[in-house]
CSV table of C-alpha atoms and ligand atoms in Angstrom, one decimal:
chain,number,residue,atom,x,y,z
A,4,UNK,CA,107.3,64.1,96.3
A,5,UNK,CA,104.8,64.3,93.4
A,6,UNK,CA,103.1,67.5,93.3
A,7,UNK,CA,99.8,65.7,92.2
A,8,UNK,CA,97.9,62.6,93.1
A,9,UNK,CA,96.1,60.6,90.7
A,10,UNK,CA,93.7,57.6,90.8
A,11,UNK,CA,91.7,55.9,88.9
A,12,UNK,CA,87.8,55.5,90.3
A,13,UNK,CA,85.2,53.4,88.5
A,14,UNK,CA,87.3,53.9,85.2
A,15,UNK,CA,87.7,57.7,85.7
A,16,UNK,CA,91.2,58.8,85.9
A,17,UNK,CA,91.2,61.9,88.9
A,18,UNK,CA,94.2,63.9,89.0
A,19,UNK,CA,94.4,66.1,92.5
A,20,UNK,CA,96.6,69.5,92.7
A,21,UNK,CA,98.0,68.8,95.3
A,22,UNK,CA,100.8,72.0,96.5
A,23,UNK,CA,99.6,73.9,99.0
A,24,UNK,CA,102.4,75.7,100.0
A,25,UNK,CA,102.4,77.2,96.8
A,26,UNK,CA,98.9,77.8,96.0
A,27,UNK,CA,99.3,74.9,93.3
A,28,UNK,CA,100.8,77.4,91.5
A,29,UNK,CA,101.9,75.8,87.8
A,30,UNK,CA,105.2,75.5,87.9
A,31,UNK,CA,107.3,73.3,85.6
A,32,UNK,CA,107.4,70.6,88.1
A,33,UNK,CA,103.9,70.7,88.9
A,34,UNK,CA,103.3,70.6,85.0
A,35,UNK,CA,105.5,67.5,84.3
A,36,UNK,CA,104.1,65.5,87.4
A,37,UNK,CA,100.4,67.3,85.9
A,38,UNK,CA,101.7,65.2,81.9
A,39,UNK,CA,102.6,62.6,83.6
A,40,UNK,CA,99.8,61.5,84.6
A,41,UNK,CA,97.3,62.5,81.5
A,42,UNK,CA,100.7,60.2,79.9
A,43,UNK,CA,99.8,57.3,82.2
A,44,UNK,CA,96.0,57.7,82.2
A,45,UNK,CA,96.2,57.8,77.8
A,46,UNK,CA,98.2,54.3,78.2
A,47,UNK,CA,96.0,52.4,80.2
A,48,UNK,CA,93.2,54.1,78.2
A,49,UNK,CA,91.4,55.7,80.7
A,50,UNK,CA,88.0,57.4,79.0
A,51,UNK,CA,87.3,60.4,81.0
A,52,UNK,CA,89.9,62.6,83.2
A,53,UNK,CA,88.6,64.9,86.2
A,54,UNK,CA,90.8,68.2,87.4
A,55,UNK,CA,90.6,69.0,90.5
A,56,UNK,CA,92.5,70.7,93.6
A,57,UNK,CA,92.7,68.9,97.6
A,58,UNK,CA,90.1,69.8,99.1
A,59,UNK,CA,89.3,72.9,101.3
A,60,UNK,CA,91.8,75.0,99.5
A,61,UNK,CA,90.9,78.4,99.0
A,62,UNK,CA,92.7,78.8,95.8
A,63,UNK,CA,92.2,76.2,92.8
A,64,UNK,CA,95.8,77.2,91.2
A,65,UNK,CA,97.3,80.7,91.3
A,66,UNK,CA,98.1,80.3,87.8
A,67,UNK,CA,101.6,80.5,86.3
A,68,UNK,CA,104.6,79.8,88.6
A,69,UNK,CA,105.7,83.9,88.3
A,70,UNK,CA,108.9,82.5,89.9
A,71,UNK,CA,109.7,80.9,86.6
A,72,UNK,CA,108.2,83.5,84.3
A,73,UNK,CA,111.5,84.7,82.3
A,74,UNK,CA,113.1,88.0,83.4
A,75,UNK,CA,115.0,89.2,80.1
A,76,UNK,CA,113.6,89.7,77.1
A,77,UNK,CA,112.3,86.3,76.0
A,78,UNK,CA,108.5,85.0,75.7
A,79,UNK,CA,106.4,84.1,78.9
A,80,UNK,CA,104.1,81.8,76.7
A,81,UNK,CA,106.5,80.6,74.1
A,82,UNK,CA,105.4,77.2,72.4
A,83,UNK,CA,107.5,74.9,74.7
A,84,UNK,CA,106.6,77.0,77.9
A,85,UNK,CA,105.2,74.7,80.5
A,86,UNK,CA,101.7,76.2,80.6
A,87,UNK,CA,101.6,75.7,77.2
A,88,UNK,CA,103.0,72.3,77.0
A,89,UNK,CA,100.0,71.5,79.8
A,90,UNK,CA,97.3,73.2,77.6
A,91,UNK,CA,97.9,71.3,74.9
A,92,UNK,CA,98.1,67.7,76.8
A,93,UNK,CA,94.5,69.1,78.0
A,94,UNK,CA,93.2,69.7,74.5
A,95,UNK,CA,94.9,66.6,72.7
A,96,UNK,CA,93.4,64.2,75.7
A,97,UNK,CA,91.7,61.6,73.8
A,98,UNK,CA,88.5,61.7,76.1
A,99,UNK,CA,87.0,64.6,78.5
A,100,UNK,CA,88.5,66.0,80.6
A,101,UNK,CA,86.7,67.9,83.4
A,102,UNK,CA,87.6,70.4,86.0
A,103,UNK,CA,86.1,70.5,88.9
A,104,UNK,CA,86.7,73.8,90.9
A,105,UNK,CA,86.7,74.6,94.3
A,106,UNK,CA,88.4,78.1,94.9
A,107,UNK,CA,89.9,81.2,92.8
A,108,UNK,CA,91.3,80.2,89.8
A,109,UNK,CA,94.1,82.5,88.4
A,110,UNK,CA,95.6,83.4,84.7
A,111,UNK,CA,97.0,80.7,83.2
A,112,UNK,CA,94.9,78.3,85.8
A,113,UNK,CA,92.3,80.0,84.3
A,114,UNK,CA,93.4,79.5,80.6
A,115,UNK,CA,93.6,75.5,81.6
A,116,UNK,CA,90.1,75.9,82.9
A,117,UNK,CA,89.0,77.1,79.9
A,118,UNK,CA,90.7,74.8,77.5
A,119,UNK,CA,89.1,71.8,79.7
A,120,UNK,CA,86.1,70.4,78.2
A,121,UNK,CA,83.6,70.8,80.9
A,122,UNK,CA,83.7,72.9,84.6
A,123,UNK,CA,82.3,71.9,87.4
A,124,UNK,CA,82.4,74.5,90.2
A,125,UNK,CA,81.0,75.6,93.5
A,126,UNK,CA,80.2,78.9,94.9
A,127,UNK,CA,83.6,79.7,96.1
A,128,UNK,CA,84.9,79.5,92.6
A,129,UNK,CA,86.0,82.8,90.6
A,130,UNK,CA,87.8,83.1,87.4
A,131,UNK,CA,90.9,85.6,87.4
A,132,UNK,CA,93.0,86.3,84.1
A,133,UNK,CA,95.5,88.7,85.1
A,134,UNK,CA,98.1,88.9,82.3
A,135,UNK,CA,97.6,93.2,82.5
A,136,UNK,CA,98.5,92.5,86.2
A,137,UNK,CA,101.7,90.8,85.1
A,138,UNK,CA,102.7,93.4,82.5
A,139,UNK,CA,102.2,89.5,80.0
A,140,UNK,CA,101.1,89.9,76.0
A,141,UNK,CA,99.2,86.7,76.5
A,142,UNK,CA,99.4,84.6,73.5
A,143,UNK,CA,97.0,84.1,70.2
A,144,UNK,CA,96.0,80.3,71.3
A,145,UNK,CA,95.2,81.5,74.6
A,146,UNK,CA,92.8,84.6,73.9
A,147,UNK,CA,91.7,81.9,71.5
A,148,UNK,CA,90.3,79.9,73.9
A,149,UNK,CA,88.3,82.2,75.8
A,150,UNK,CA,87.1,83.9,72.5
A,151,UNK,CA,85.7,80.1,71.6
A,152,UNK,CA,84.3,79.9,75.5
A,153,UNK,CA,82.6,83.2,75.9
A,154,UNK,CA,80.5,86.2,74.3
A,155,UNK,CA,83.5,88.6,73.3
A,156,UNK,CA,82.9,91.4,75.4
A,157,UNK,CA,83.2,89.4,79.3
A,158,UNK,CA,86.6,87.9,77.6
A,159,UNK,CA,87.6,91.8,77.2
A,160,UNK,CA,86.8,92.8,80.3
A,161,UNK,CA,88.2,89.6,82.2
A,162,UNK,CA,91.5,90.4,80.2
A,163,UNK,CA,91.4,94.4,80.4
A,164,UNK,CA,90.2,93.9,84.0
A,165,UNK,CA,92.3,91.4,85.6
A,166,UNK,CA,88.9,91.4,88.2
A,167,UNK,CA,88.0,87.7,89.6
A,168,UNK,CA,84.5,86.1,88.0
A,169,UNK,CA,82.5,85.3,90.8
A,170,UNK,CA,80.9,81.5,90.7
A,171,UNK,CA,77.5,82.6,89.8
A,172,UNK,CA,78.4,85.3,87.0
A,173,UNK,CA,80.5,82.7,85.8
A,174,UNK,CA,78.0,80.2,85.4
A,175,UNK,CA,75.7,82.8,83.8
A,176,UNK,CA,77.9,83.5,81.0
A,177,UNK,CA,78.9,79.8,80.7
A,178,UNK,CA,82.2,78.8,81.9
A,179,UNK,CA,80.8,76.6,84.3
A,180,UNK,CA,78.5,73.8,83.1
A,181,UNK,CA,77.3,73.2,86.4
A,182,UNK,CA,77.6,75.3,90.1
A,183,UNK,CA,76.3,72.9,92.7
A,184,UNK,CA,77.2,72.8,96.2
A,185,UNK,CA,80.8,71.8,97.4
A,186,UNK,CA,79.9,68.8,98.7
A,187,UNK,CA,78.5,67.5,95.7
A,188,UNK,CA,81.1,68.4,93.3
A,189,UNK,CA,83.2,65.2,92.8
A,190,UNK,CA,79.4,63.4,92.4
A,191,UNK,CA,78.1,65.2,89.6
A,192,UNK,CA,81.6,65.6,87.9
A,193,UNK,CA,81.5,61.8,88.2
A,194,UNK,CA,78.1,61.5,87.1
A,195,UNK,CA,78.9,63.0,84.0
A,196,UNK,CA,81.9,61.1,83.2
A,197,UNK,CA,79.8,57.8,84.0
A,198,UNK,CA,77.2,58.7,81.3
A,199,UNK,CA,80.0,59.6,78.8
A,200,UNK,CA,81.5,56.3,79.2
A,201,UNK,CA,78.2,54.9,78.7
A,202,UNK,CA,78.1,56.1,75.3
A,203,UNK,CA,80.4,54.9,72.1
A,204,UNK,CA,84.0,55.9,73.0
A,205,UNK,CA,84.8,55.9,69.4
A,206,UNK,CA,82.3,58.7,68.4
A,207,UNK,CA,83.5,60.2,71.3
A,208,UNK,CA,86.6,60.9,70.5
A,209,UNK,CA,86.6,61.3,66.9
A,210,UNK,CA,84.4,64.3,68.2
A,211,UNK,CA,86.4,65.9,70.8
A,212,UNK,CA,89.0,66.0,67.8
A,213,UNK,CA,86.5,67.6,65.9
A,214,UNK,CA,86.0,70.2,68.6
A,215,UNK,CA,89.8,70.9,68.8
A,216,UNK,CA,90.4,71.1,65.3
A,217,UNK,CA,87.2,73.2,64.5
A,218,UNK,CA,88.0,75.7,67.2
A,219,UNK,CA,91.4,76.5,66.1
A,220,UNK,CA,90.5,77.1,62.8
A,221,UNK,CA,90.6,80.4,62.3
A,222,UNK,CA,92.8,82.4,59.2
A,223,UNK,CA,95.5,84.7,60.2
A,224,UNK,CA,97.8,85.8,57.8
A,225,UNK,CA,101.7,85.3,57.8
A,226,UNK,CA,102.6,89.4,58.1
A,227,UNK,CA,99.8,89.6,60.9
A,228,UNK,CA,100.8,86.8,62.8
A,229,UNK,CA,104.7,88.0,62.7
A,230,UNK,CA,103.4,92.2,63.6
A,231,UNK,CA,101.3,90.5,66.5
A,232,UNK,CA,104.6,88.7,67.6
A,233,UNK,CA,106.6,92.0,67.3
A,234,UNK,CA,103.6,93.9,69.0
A,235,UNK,CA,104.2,91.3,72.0
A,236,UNK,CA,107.8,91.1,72.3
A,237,UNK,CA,107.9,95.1,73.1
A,238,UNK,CA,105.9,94.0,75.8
A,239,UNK,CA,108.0,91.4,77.1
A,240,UNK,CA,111.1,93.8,76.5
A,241,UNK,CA,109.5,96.5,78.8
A,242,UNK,CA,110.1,98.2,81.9
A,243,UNK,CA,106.6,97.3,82.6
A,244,UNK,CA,107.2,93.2,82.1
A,245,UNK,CA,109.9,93.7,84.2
A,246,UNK,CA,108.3,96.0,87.0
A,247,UNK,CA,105.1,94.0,87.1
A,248,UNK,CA,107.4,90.4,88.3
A,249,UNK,CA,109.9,92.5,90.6
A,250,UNK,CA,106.8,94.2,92.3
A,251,UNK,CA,105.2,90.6,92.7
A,252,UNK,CA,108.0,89.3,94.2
A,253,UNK,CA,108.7,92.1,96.7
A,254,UNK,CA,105.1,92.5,97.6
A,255,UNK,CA,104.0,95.9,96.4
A,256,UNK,CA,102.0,96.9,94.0
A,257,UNK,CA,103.3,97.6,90.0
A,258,UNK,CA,104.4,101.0,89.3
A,259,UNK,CA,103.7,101.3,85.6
A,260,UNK,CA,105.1,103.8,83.0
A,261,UNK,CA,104.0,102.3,79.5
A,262,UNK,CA,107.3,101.8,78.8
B,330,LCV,C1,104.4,81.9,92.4
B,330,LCV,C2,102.9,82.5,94.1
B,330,LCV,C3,101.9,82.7,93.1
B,330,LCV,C4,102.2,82.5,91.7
B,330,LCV,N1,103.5,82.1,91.4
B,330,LCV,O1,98.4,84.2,99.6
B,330,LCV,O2,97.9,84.8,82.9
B,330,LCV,S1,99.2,85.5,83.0
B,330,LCV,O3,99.7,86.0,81.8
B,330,LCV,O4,99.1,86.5,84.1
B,330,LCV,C5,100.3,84.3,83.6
B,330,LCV,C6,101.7,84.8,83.5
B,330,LCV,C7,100.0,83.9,85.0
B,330,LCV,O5,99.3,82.9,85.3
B,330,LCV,O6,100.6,84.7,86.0
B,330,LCV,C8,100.2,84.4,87.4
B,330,LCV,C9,98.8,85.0,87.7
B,330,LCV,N2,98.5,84.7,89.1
B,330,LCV,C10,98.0,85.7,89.9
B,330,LCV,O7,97.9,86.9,89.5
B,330,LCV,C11,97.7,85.3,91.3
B,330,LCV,C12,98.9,85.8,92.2
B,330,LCV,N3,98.6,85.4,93.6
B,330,LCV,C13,97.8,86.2,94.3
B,330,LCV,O8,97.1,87.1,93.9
B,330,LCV,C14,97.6,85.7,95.8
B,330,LCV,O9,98.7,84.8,96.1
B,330,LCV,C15,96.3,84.9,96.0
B,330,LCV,C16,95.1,85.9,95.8
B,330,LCV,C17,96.2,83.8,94.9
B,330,LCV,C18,96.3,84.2,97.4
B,330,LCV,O10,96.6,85.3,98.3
B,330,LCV,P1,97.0,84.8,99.8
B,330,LCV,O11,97.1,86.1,100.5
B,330,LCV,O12,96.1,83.8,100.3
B,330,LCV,P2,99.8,84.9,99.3
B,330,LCV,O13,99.6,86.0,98.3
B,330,LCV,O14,100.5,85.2,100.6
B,330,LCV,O15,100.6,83.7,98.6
B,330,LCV,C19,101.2,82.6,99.4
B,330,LCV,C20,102.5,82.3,98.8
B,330,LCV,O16,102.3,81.8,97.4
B,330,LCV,C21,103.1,82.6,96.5
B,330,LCV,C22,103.2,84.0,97.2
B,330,LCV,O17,104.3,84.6,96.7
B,330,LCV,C23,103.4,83.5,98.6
B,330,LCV,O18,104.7,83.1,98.7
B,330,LCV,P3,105.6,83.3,100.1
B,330,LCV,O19,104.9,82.4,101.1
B,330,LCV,O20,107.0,82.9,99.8
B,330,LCV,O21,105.5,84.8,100.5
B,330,LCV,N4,102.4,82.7,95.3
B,330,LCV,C24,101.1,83.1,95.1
B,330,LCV,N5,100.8,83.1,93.8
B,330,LCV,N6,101.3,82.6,90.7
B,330,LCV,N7,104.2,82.0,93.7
């Protein structure tokens, strides 16, 4: 049974989280079934894509399946990991995509937030990224894209912190284009998407690859890139790495030793 539902509404392709059970937590099922259908909506050329979870959910997506977060010494975020896989499908979409949010949104949920073009939220949204919690070295594309979002400083303390956004900060500091009321959210998400496909589709997006390409250009050098890697593989080779999922799974909070 597909994890996600998808439809296609006045030309808008809609693509509903749809696992409960599991918080629509992302794991590498939900991610394929989550491809699939950007896959299907980039055939029949389908101009603008809306995000969103079934309604009444309390949680948006709890982020990163930790189930299927690698126990021994190998990268959480390598390239081909699922989350990463999804992030890029996001990113490379030919036209906007836009989440619409409903509920707490958690670390890599919120990294796919963040790396969608526009947010459209309510007041029950908040905006978790918890890789501390998890004992994770996030990666460089993915501090990337909050450092190209927000104003330095809240993207240190939302990664140093691990502390939920609430809607309204959020919207403040701009990682929600809009915070209407629940009721209206598919409306104005659709609103917008009606207005971009109302405009030239090939400006469009010739300038959403602008975007992409613009905001990951940014010099690192060969030796720094391969320290930062070695930095982040002691972290994945911890106790701490390790401690952090094992404590998840059996309920209790992390016990950690720096090691
Ligand atoms: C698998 C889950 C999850 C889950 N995976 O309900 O950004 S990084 O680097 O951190 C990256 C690696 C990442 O994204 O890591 C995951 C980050 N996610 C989180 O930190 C959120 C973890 N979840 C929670 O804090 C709570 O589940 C929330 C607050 C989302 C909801 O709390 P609530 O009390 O409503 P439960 O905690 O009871 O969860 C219901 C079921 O969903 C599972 C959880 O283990 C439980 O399973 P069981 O019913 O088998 O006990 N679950 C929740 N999140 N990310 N499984």
């Amino acid at each position: 049974m597909a994890l996600v539902q998808k439809e296609v509404r006045d030309n808008v392709g809609i693509i509903t989280l749809d696992n409960p059970k599991k918080l629509n937590a992302l794991s590498r099922e939900m991610v394929d079934d989550i491809i699939s259908a950007f896959d299907d909506f980039e055939a029949q050329r389908i101009p603008v894509i809306i995000l969103k979870a079934s309604e009444g959910m309390k949680v948006w997506s709890a982020g990163h399946d930790v189930k299927e977060l690698p126990r021994k010494m190998r990268d959480p975020l390598s390239y081909y990991d699922s989350l990463e896989r999804l992030l890029r499908t996001v990113e490379k979409y030919f036209g906007p995509v836009i989440a619409v949010v409903h509920g707490s949104v958690w670390g890599g949920a919120c990294d796919l937030t963040m790396t969608c073009d526009m947010v459209v939220a309510d007041d029950t949204a908040s905006f978790a990224m918890t890789p501390v919690k998890m004992g994770v070295p996030y990666n460089l594309t993915g501090i990337l894209h909050f450092m190209n979002r927000l104003p330095i400083n809240i993207a240190k303390e939302m990664f140093f912190t691990a502390s939920p956004l609430p809607a309204k900060k959020a919207a403040e500091i701009g990682i929600i284009n809009h915070l209407v009321p629940e009721e209206d959210l598919l409306k104005v998400a659709m609103d917008i998407a009606k207005t971009v496909m109302s405009r030239s589709q090939l400006s469009v997006e010739v300038i959403k690859e602008q975007f992409r390409i613009l905001s990951k250009a940014f010099p690192i050098n060969p030796a720094d890139f391969e320290r930062v890697q070695g930095l982040r593989r002691k972290v994945y080779d911890s106790h701490d790495y390790e401690e952090a999922i094992t404590a998840f799974l059996e309920k209790r909070p992390p016990c950690f030793n720096g090691k």
